[in-house]
Coordinates of C-alpha atoms in Angstrom, one line a residue:
M1 CA 0.1 0.1 -0.1
I2 CA 1.4 3.3 -0.9
K3 CA 1.2 6.0 1.4
S4 CA 2.8 8.9 -0.3
R5 CA 5.1 9.7 -3.3
S6 CA 7.8 11.7 -4.6
D7 CA 7.0 14.0 -7.5
Y8 CA 10.1 13.6 -9.7
G9 CA 7.9 15.0 -12.5
N10 CA 7.9 18.4 -11.0
K11 CA 9.2 20.5 -13.8
E12 CA 11.1 23.0 -11.1
W13 CA 12.6 20.3 -9.3
K14 CA 13.7 18.5 -12.5
D15 CA 15.3 21.5 -13.9
D16 CA 17.4 21.8 -10.8
A17 CA 18.4 18.0 -10.7
R18 CA 19.5 18.4 -14.4
R19 CA 21.7 21.3 -13.1
V20 CA 23.4 18.7 -11.0
L21 CA 23.7 16.2 -13.8
Q22 CA 25.3 19.0 -15.9
Q23 CA 28.1 19.4 -13.6
L24 CA 28.4 15.7 -12.8
N25 CA 31.4 13.7 -13.9
V26 CA 29.9 10.5 -15.4
F27 CA 33.0 9.3 -17.2
S28 CA 31.2 8.4 -20.5
D29 CA 28.8 9.8 -22.9
D30 CA 26.5 6.6 -22.7
T31 CA 26.1 7.3 -19.1
R32 CA 25.1 10.6 -19.5
Q33 CA 22.5 9.7 -22.3
N34 CA 21.1 7.1 -19.9
F35 CA 20.5 9.7 -17.1
E36 CA 18.9 12.1 -19.6
G37 CA 16.7 9.5 -20.8
V38 CA 15.5 8.9 -17.3
F39 CA 14.9 12.6 -16.8
D40 CA 12.4 12.4 -19.9
W41 CA 10.2 9.7 -18.6
L42 CA 10.4 10.0 -14.7
H43 CA 7.5 11.3 -12.8
E44 CA 6.2 9.9 -9.5
H45 CA 7.8 7.1 -7.3
A46 CA 6.4 6.0 -4.1
C47 CA 8.5 7.1 -1.0
S48 CA 6.8 4.6 1.4
R49 CA 5.3 1.3 1.8
S50 CA 3.5 -0.9 4.3
Y51 CA 5.9 -4.2 4.4
G52 CA 9.5 -5.2 4.3
L53 CA 12.7 -3.9 5.8
G54 CA 13.5 -0.4 6.2
T55 CA 13.4 2.9 8.3
K56 CA 9.9 3.9 9.6
L57 CA 8.3 6.8 8.3
P58 CA 8.8 9.5 11.0
W59 CA 5.2 11.0 10.8
D60 CA 3.4 7.6 10.5
K61 CA 5.2 4.6 12.1
Q62 CA 3.1 1.9 10.3
Y63 CA 4.7 2.7 6.9
L64 CA 8.3 2.1 5.8
I65 CA 10.5 4.6 3.9
E66 CA 10.8 3.0 0.4
S67 CA 14.4 1.7 0.2
L68 CA 15.4 3.6 -3.2
S69 CA 14.2 6.8 -1.6
D70 CA 15.6 6.2 1.8
S71 CA 19.4 5.6 0.3
T72 CA 20.1 8.5 -1.8
I73 CA 22.0 10.8 0.6
Y74 CA 23.1 8.0 3.0
M75 CA 26.8 9.1 2.0
A76 CA 26.5 12.0 4.3
Y77 CA 26.0 9.7 7.3
Y78 CA 29.5 8.1 6.1
T79 CA 31.0 11.4 7.4
V80 CA 30.2 11.0 11.0
A81 CA 29.4 7.3 11.4
H82 CA 33.0 6.8 13.2
L83 CA 31.8 9.3 15.8
L84 CA 28.3 7.8 16.4
Q85 CA 28.9 4.3 16.4
Q86 CA 31.9 1.9 17.1
Q87 CA 33.7 0.3 14.0
D88 CA 32.5 -3.2 14.7
S89 CA 29.0 -2.2 15.6
F90 CA 26.9 -2.3 12.4
D91 CA 23.6 -2.4 14.1
G92 CA 24.7 1.0 16.0
K93 CA 24.1 -0.2 19.4
K94 CA 27.7 0.2 20.5
I95 CA 28.1 4.2 21.0
G96 CA 30.8 5.7 19.2
L97 CA 33.4 8.3 20.3
A98 CA 30.8 11.3 20.5
N99 CA 29.0 9.3 23.2
I100 CA 25.7 10.0 21.7
N101 CA 22.6 7.8 21.8
P102 CA 20.6 7.4 18.6
S103 CA 17.5 8.7 20.7
E104 CA 19.3 12.0 21.0
M105 CA 19.5 12.9 17.3
P106 CA 16.3 14.3 16.1
I107 CA 16.0 15.9 12.8
D108 CA 16.9 19.6 14.1
I109 CA 20.4 18.1 15.3
W110 CA 21.0 16.7 11.9
D111 CA 19.8 20.0 10.4
Y112 CA 22.8 21.8 12.6
I113 CA 25.0 19.3 11.5
F114 CA 24.2 19.6 7.6
F115 CA 23.5 23.0 7.4
V116 CA 25.9 26.1 8.2
D117 CA 22.9 28.6 8.9
R118 CA 21.7 26.7 11.7
S119 CA 22.4 28.2 15.2
Y120 CA 23.3 26.0 18.3
S121 CA 21.3 28.3 20.4
S122 CA 18.1 27.3 18.6
L123 CA 18.4 23.4 19.5
K124 CA 16.8 21.8 22.4
T125 CA 19.7 19.3 23.5
N126 CA 22.0 18.3 26.2
I127 CA 24.8 17.6 23.7
S128 CA 27.7 20.0 24.1
K129 CA 28.3 22.8 21.1
E130 CA 31.8 21.2 21.0
T131 CA 30.7 17.6 20.5
L132 CA 28.0 18.9 17.6
D133 CA 30.6 21.1 16.0
L134 CA 33.1 18.0 15.7
L135 CA 30.2 16.2 14.0
R136 CA 29.5 19.3 11.8
N137 CA 33.1 20.1 11.0
E138 CA 33.7 16.2 9.9
F139 CA 30.5 16.8 7.5
Q140 CA 31.8 20.0 6.4
Y141 CA 35.3 18.8 5.4
W142 CA 34.2 15.3 3.9
Y143 CA 31.1 16.3 2.0
P144 CA 30.4 16.4 -1.0
V145 CA 30.6 12.9 -2.6
D146 CA 33.8 12.7 -4.5
L147 CA 32.8 9.4 -6.3
R148 CA 29.7 7.2 -6.2
S149 CA 30.5 3.8 -8.0
S150 CA 27.5 1.8 -8.9
G151 CA 25.7 -0.5 -11.3
K152 CA 24.1 0.8 -14.5
D153 CA 20.6 -0.7 -13.5
L154 CA 20.5 2.0 -10.8
I155 CA 20.8 4.8 -13.0
P156 CA 16.8 4.8 -13.7
N157 CA 16.2 4.9 -9.7
H158 CA 18.7 5.3 -6.9
L159 CA 21.4 7.4 -8.7
T160 CA 18.9 9.6 -10.6
Y161 CA 16.9 10.0 -7.1
S162 CA 20.2 11.0 -5.6
L163 CA 20.6 13.9 -7.8
Y164 CA 17.1 15.2 -7.0
N165 CA 17.4 14.9 -3.4
H166 CA 20.7 16.4 -3.1
V167 CA 19.6 19.3 -4.9
A168 CA 16.4 19.6 -2.8
I169 CA 18.3 19.3 0.5
W170 CA 21.2 21.5 -0.5
P171 CA 19.7 23.9 -3.1
N172 CA 22.1 26.0 -5.0
Q173 CA 25.1 24.7 -3.5
E174 CA 26.7 23.0 -6.4
E175 CA 30.4 24.0 -5.3
N176 CA 30.4 22.2 -2.0
R177 CA 27.3 19.9 -1.5
W178 CA 26.2 18.2 -4.9
P179 CA 27.9 15.0 -5.9
E180 CA 30.8 15.3 -7.9
A181 CA 31.4 12.1 -10.0
F182 CA 28.9 8.8 -10.3
R183 CA 30.7 5.8 -12.2
A184 CA 28.2 3.4 -13.4
K185 CA 29.2 -0.1 -14.5
G186 CA 27.9 -3.0 -16.3
H187 CA 27.3 -6.6 -15.2
L188 CA 30.0 -9.2 -15.1
F189 CA 29.9 -12.0 -17.5
L190 CA 32.0 -15.3 -17.2
N191 CA 33.3 -16.7 -20.4
G192 CA 30.9 -14.6 -22.4
E193 CA 27.7 -15.8 -20.7
K194 CA 25.8 -14.8 -17.7
M195 CA 26.8 -16.3 -14.6
S196 CA 24.3 -19.0 -13.1
K197 CA 24.8 -21.7 -10.7
S198 CA 22.1 -23.6 -12.3
T199 CA 24.3 -23.9 -15.5
G200 CA 27.4 -24.2 -13.6
N201 CA 28.6 -20.9 -15.2
F202 CA 29.7 -19.6 -11.8
M203 CA 32.8 -18.5 -9.9
T204 CA 33.2 -16.9 -6.8
L205 CA 36.0 -14.4 -5.7
I206 CA 37.9 -17.0 -3.6
E207 CA 37.7 -19.7 -6.4
A208 CA 39.2 -16.9 -8.8
V209 CA 41.9 -16.2 -6.3
E210 CA 42.9 -20.0 -5.9
R211 CA 43.1 -20.7 -9.4
F212 CA 44.5 -17.4 -10.7
S213 CA 46.0 -15.9 -7.9
A214 CA 44.8 -12.3 -6.4
D215 CA 46.9 -10.4 -8.7
G216 CA 46.2 -12.6 -11.8
M217 CA 42.5 -12.3 -11.0
R218 CA 42.6 -8.4 -10.7
L219 CA 44.5 -8.1 -13.9
T220 CA 41.9 -9.8 -15.8
L221 CA 39.1 -7.9 -14.1
A222 CA 40.8 -4.8 -15.1
D223 CA 41.0 -6.0 -18.6
A224 CA 37.2 -7.1 -18.7
G225 CA 36.0 -3.9 -19.7
D226 CA 35.6 -0.2 -18.8
S227 CA 32.2 1.1 -20.2
I228 CA 28.8 1.0 -19.1
E229 CA 28.6 -2.3 -21.2
D230 CA 28.8 -5.7 -19.4
A231 CA 32.2 -6.9 -18.7
N232 CA 33.6 -10.4 -19.4
F233 CA 35.8 -12.4 -17.3
D234 CA 37.4 -15.0 -19.4
E235 CA 39.0 -17.9 -17.9
K236 CA 41.6 -18.4 -20.8
N237 CA 42.4 -14.8 -20.8
A238 CA 43.1 -15.0 -16.8
E239 CA 45.7 -17.9 -17.4
A240 CA 47.5 -16.1 -20.4
Q241 CA 47.5 -12.9 -17.9
L242 CA 49.1 -15.2 -15.1
L243 CA 51.6 -16.4 -17.5
R244 CA 52.4 -12.9 -18.6
L245 CA 53.0 -11.9 -15.1
H246 CA 55.4 -14.8 -14.5
T247 CA 57.3 -14.2 -17.6
F248 CA 57.9 -10.4 -16.5
I249 CA 58.9 -11.8 -12.9
Q250 CA 61.6 -14.0 -14.7
W251 CA 62.9 -11.7 -17.1
A252 CA 63.2 -8.9 -14.5
K253 CA 65.4 -11.5 -12.2
E254 CA 67.6 -12.2 -15.3
I255 CA 68.2 -8.2 -15.9
V256 CA 68.8 -7.7 -12.3
A257 CA 71.4 -10.8 -12.2
M258 CA 73.2 -9.3 -15.5
S259 CA 73.5 -5.8 -13.8
S260 CA 75.1 -7.5 -10.6
S261 CA 77.3 -9.5 -12.7
Q262 CA 78.7 -6.6 -14.6
T263 CA 82.4 -5.5 -13.7
T264 CA 83.3 -2.6 -11.6
N265 CA 84.2 -0.4 -14.5
Q266 CA 80.7 -1.4 -16.3
S267 CA 78.8 -0.5 -13.2
N268 CA 80.5 2.8 -12.6
V269 CA 79.0 3.8 -15.9
Q270 CA 76.6 6.6 -15.7
E271 CA 73.1 5.0 -15.0
S272 CA 71.0 8.2 -15.1
T273 CA 68.3 7.7 -17.8
D274 CA 68.2 11.4 -18.1
E275 CA 71.4 11.7 -19.8
N276 CA 70.9 11.3 -23.4
K277 CA 74.4 11.7 -24.2
A278 CA 75.1 8.2 -23.5
M279 CA 72.1 7.0 -25.3
N280 CA 71.7 5.9 -28.7
Y281 CA 68.7 6.1 -31.1
F282 CA 67.0 3.0 -29.8
D283 CA 67.6 3.9 -26.2
R284 CA 66.2 7.3 -26.8
V285 CA 62.8 5.8 -28.4
F286 CA 62.6 3.5 -25.5
Q287 CA 62.8 6.1 -23.0
S288 CA 60.3 8.2 -24.7
E289 CA 57.7 5.4 -24.9
I290 CA 58.4 4.8 -21.1
N291 CA 57.5 8.5 -20.4
Q292 CA 54.5 8.2 -22.7
S293 CA 53.3 5.2 -20.8
I294 CA 53.4 7.1 -17.5
K295 CA 51.6 9.9 -19.1
H296 CA 48.9 8.0 -20.6
T297 CA 48.4 5.3 -17.7
E298 CA 48.1 8.2 -15.0
E299 CA 45.4 9.8 -17.3
A300 CA 43.5 6.6 -17.6
Y301 CA 43.9 5.8 -13.7
D302 CA 42.2 9.5 -13.0
N303 CA 39.3 8.5 -15.4
M304 CA 39.1 4.9 -13.7
L305 CA 39.5 3.5 -17.4
Y306 CA 41.3 0.3 -16.0
K307 CA 41.4 -1.5 -19.5
E308 CA 43.1 1.6 -20.7
V309 CA 45.5 1.4 -17.9
L310 CA 46.4 -2.0 -19.0
K311 CA 46.6 -0.9 -22.5
H312 CA 49.2 1.7 -22.0
G313 CA 50.7 0.6 -18.6
F314 CA 51.2 -3.0 -19.3
F315 CA 50.6 -4.5 -22.9
Q316 CA 51.9 -1.4 -24.9
L317 CA 54.8 -1.0 -22.5
Q318 CA 55.7 -4.7 -22.8
K319 CA 55.3 -4.4 -26.6
S320 CA 57.9 -1.3 -26.4
R321 CA 60.3 -3.4 -24.5
D322 CA 60.0 -6.2 -26.8
N323 CA 60.6 -3.8 -29.8
Y324 CA 63.7 -2.4 -28.1
R325 CA 65.3 -5.8 -27.8
E326 CA 64.5 -6.8 -31.2
L327 CA 66.3 -3.8 -32.5
Y328 CA 69.4 -4.7 -30.9
S329 CA 71.6 -7.1 -32.5
E330 CA 73.3 -10.1 -30.6
T331 CA 76.4 -8.7 -30.6
E332 CA 75.3 -5.3 -29.2
Q333 CA 75.2 -4.6 -25.4
L334 CA 71.8 -3.7 -24.3
N335 CA 71.3 -0.7 -21.9
I336 CA 71.2 -2.2 -18.7
P337 CA 70.4 0.7 -16.6
L338 CA 67.5 1.7 -19.0
L339 CA 66.1 -1.8 -18.6
K340 CA 66.2 -1.6 -14.8
H341 CA 64.6 1.8 -15.1
F342 CA 61.8 0.2 -17.3
I343 CA 61.5 -2.7 -14.6
E344 CA 60.9 0.0 -11.9
I345 CA 58.4 2.2 -14.0
Q346 CA 56.4 -1.1 -14.9
A347 CA 56.2 -2.1 -11.3
L348 CA 55.0 1.2 -10.2
I349 CA 52.4 2.1 -12.8
L350 CA 50.9 -1.6 -12.4
S351 CA 51.0 -1.9 -8.7
P352 CA 47.5 -0.5 -8.1
I353 CA 46.2 -3.7 -9.9
C354 CA 48.7 -6.2 -9.2
P355 CA 50.3 -5.0 -5.8
H356 CA 51.8 -8.3 -4.5
I357 CA 53.8 -9.2 -7.7
C358 CA 54.9 -5.3 -8.3
D359 CA 55.9 -5.1 -4.7
Y360 CA 58.0 -8.5 -5.2
V361 CA 59.6 -7.0 -8.5
Y362 CA 60.3 -3.6 -6.9
Q363 CA 62.2 -5.5 -4.1
L364 CA 64.4 -7.2 -6.7
L365 CA 65.7 -3.5 -7.5
Y366 CA 65.5 -2.3 -4.0
P367 CA 65.8 -5.1 -1.4
N368 CA 64.0 -4.8 1.9
K369 CA 62.1 -1.6 0.7
S370 CA 58.6 -2.0 -0.1
I371 CA 56.8 -0.4 -3.2
M372 CA 54.3 1.2 -0.9
E373 CA 57.1 3.5 0.2
A374 CA 57.5 4.6 -3.5
K375 CA 56.1 7.7 -5.2
W376 CA 54.3 7.7 -8.6
P377 CA 56.8 8.4 -11.3
I378 CA 56.8 11.6 -13.1
A379 CA 56.9 11.5 -16.9
G380 CA 59.9 12.9 -18.5
E381 CA 60.3 14.3 -22.0
I382 CA 58.4 12.7 -24.6
D383 CA 59.7 13.0 -28.1
Q384 CA 56.8 12.1 -30.5
S385 CA 58.9 12.3 -33.4
L386 CA 61.4 9.6 -32.2
I387 CA 58.3 7.5 -31.3
D388 CA 56.6 7.9 -34.6
S389 CA 59.9 7.2 -36.5
C390 CA 60.6 4.0 -34.6
E391 CA 57.0 2.9 -35.4
Y392 CA 57.5 3.6 -39.0
L393 CA 60.8 1.6 -39.0
L394 CA 59.4 -1.3 -37.6
D395 CA 56.2 -1.4 -39.7
T396 CA 58.3 -0.8 -42.7
V397 CA 60.5 -3.7 -42.0
H398 CA 57.6 -6.0 -41.4
D399 CA 56.4 -4.6 -44.8
F400 CA 59.7 -5.5 -46.5
R401 CA 59.7 -8.8 -44.9
T402 CA 56.2 -9.7 -46.3
R403 CA 57.0 -8.5 -49.7
S404 CA 60.4 -10.4 -49.8
K405 CA 58.8 -13.6 -49.5
K406 CA 57.4 -13.1 -53.0
F407 CA 61.1 -13.3 -54.1
K408 CA 63.4 -16.4 -54.2
D409 CA 67.1 -16.1 -53.8
H410 CA 67.5 -12.4 -53.4
N411 CA 70.3 -11.1 -51.6
K412 CA 70.2 -7.3 -52.7
A413 CA 67.6 -4.6 -52.4
T414 CA 67.0 -0.6 -53.0
I415 CA 64.5 1.3 -51.1
Y416 CA 63.4 4.5 -52.8
V417 CA 61.9 7.1 -50.6
A418 CA 60.2 10.6 -51.6
A419 CA 60.9 13.8 -50.1
N420 CA 58.0 15.6 -51.6
Y421 CA 54.7 15.1 -53.2
P422 CA 54.2 14.7 -56.9
Q423 CA 52.9 17.7 -58.6
W424 CA 49.4 16.3 -59.0
Q425 CA 49.0 15.4 -55.5
T426 CA 50.4 18.9 -54.4
F427 CA 47.7 20.3 -56.4
I428 CA 44.8 18.2 -54.6
I429 CA 46.5 19.2 -51.2
N430 CA 46.1 22.9 -52.0
E431 CA 42.6 22.6 -53.2
L432 CA 41.7 20.8 -49.8
K433 CA 43.3 23.4 -47.9
N434 CA 41.0 25.9 -49.8
I435 CA 37.9 23.7 -49.1
C436 CA 38.6 23.4 -45.6
Q437 CA 39.2 26.9 -44.9
E438 CA 35.6 27.7 -46.4
N439 CA 34.1 25.2 -44.5
S440 CA 35.9 25.0 -41.3
S441 CA 36.2 21.2 -41.8
F442 CA 36.1 18.4 -44.6
P443 CA 32.8 18.2 -46.5
D444 CA 31.5 14.6 -46.8
T445 CA 33.1 12.1 -49.5
K446 CA 30.1 12.6 -52.0
T447 CA 30.8 16.6 -51.9
L448 CA 34.5 16.0 -52.5
A449 CA 34.1 13.6 -55.2
S450 CA 31.9 16.2 -57.1
H451 CA 34.3 18.9 -56.4
F452 CA 37.4 16.9 -58.0
T453 CA 35.4 15.6 -60.8
N454 CA 36.7 17.0 -64.3
L455 CA 38.8 19.5 -62.1
K456 CA 41.3 21.5 -64.5
G457 CA 44.8 21.4 -63.3
I458 CA 45.0 17.6 -62.9
D459 CA 46.0 15.0 -65.9
T460 CA 43.2 12.7 -66.7
K461 CA 45.7 10.0 -66.2
Y462 CA 45.3 10.4 -62.4
T463 CA 41.6 10.4 -62.5
K464 CA 41.4 7.0 -60.7
K465 CA 44.0 7.9 -58.2
I466 CA 42.3 11.2 -57.0
M467 CA 39.8 9.8 -54.6
P468 CA 42.0 7.4 -53.0
F469 CA 44.5 10.3 -52.3
V470 CA 41.9 12.5 -51.0
S471 CA 40.5 10.0 -48.6
Y472 CA 44.1 9.4 -47.3
C473 CA 44.5 13.0 -46.7
Q474 CA 41.2 13.1 -44.9
T475 CA 42.5 10.2 -42.5
L476 CA 45.8 12.3 -41.9
V477 CA 43.9 15.4 -41.0
N478 CA 41.2 13.6 -38.8
E479 CA 44.2 11.7 -36.8
A480 CA 45.7 15.1 -36.5
N481 CA 42.5 16.6 -34.8
N482 CA 41.3 18.3 -38.0
N483 CA 44.7 20.1 -38.3
I484 CA 44.9 20.7 -42.0
H485 CA 48.4 21.7 -42.0
I486 CA 49.4 18.0 -41.2
L487 CA 49.4 17.6 -45.0
D488 CA 52.6 19.8 -45.0
R489 CA 54.5 17.9 -42.6
H490 CA 52.7 14.6 -42.0
L491 CA 55.8 12.6 -41.3
T492 CA 57.4 14.1 -37.9
F493 CA 60.6 12.7 -38.9
N494 CA 62.9 12.6 -41.9
E495 CA 62.0 9.3 -43.7
Y496 CA 65.3 9.1 -45.6
E497 CA 67.5 9.6 -42.6
I498 CA 65.7 7.0 -40.4
L499 CA 66.0 4.4 -43.0
N500 CA 69.7 5.3 -43.6
D501 CA 70.7 5.3 -40.1
N502 CA 69.2 2.0 -39.4
Q503 CA 70.2 0.2 -42.4
Q504 CA 72.3 -2.3 -40.8
Y505 CA 68.9 -3.3 -38.8
I506 CA 67.2 -3.5 -41.9
Q507 CA 69.7 -5.5 -43.7
R508 CA 70.0 -8.0 -40.7
E509 CA 66.2 -8.4 -40.7
L510 CA 65.9 -8.9 -44.4
K511 CA 68.9 -11.0 -44.4
L512 CA 70.7 -9.1 -47.4
N513 CA 74.1 -9.1 -48.5
E514 CA 73.8 -5.5 -50.0
L515 CA 71.0 -2.6 -49.3
H516 CA 71.0 0.9 -50.9
I517 CA 68.5 3.5 -50.0
M518 CA 67.8 6.3 -52.4
K519 CA 65.8 9.5 -52.7
T520 CA 63.6 9.7 -55.8
D521 CA 65.1 13.0 -56.7
D522 CA 68.4 11.2 -57.1
A523 CA 67.3 8.3 -58.9
V524 CA 66.5 7.7 -62.7
N525 CA 64.4 5.2 -64.6
I526 CA 62.1 4.3 -61.6
N527 CA 59.1 2.6 -62.4
N528 CA 55.8 4.2 -60.9
S529 CA 57.9 6.7 -59.5
E530 CA 54.9 9.0 -58.8
D531 CA 53.4 6.4 -56.6
I532 CA 56.3 6.9 -54.2
T533 CA 55.2 9.5 -52.1
P534 CA 56.3 10.7 -48.4
G535 CA 55.5 7.7 -46.2
Y536 CA 55.0 5.6 -49.2
Y537 CA 58.0 4.0 -50.1
N538 CA 59.1 1.5 -52.8
I539 CA 61.7 -1.4 -52.5
I540 CA 63.1 -3.6 -55.6
F541 CA 64.7 -6.9 -54.5
I542 CA 67.5 -8.1 -56.6
G543 CA 68.5 -11.9 -56.9

């Protein structure tokens, strides 16, 4: 039986609640759209009922406060709970440090705690002003809610009601009383299906820890998904993640052992990773990638995007280390101090997710010193051109390796690179700049196709190549946040120099006896030379 109701359809109240939503961090557009959808249809909701568990309605004890309405500002109680009840007293029967009985806390006392304009002199109470001010100061200090983490199924009720009730109790106090962030999560699937005891697709936390360890389970959960969409805990993935962690530990042990076995002269070499003078090209690339990982991982943590944390702070960082090892030849000495720096950074930025393993690895570097005493690393300089150039180098060698499979018994090759676009492409780029200036952005593909059809200034033999090149330019500009000038300098490095400086690496990887790298401007009689543009090289294999 419904005794009363909350009129969430009231326009003035709803408009105020929308103001709370506008300044609320919800971490994703999907979550915000869900909230806005609820505001569109939400109207009345019962605030009391005649059965079940709950708090009795103050003005009519035969009814209970409806639970979803009762729980929307309970976070305010957290700020003073430690003073009102003992830590092990979940029912509140053991009085806390403030030595106040529940019966001594009528509504006007709570008003004094929650509202700064209430005076102590207006109260009828035996509780001292000093004690009530202690409660009030705790609330004033800790509120508002920094973060409420919840399930997406509570957006249509509990979380939305919370916005309404905060603005009702603390109107026009958006800076110091309204919640600052709500993080809504999806449900957790197991192996791509809903968990169910009846089907046997079920796993408890204890079972997961016993099978995959605490850190292995935490790593898999972090990788299961971030968004409002349902996450998936995959057992095969958990096993793979556990193996990754084990492999990292064993490799870290090897590097620390190598460092310890170096001669005195070697160990006295400057170990600072900030001294680029002692570093070669590969070292400097790796250092920049480590710094970039610190930056992106910190941003992901700040936004509670733990899958992104692992992307930048584990998987990509491990890949950077693997690439670094690949770039060195077997006869070259790896930079051990830099690898130790990598191990330390890897342990630090992964430690919130895998604290036990990261602490163990950290103590390999610093015996008897816990990672709990360490500070979060500060990212150093990030040279994006170095990172871009190395990614280009690795992709190029991979492409060359694929092409080489088509040729038998080759032992020589020539690589051709272009410093400038051919004339017809330069013409298109200038046209695109003009179009972008007039429209502030690129029009749709259909409009561009119409513009370039039969356009004077381009030889008809390039007709079939025009739109593919336009699409290529669109991609470059979009990836550069609509910066049209990227078409003038889309390579952030000197393509010829990168290939030429790393000629030995390319030759080693392709198993060539002889390798030449030439600019198209310096070469003669090149087939399809106009297809060679900045970023689009060509390689000729010779038997």
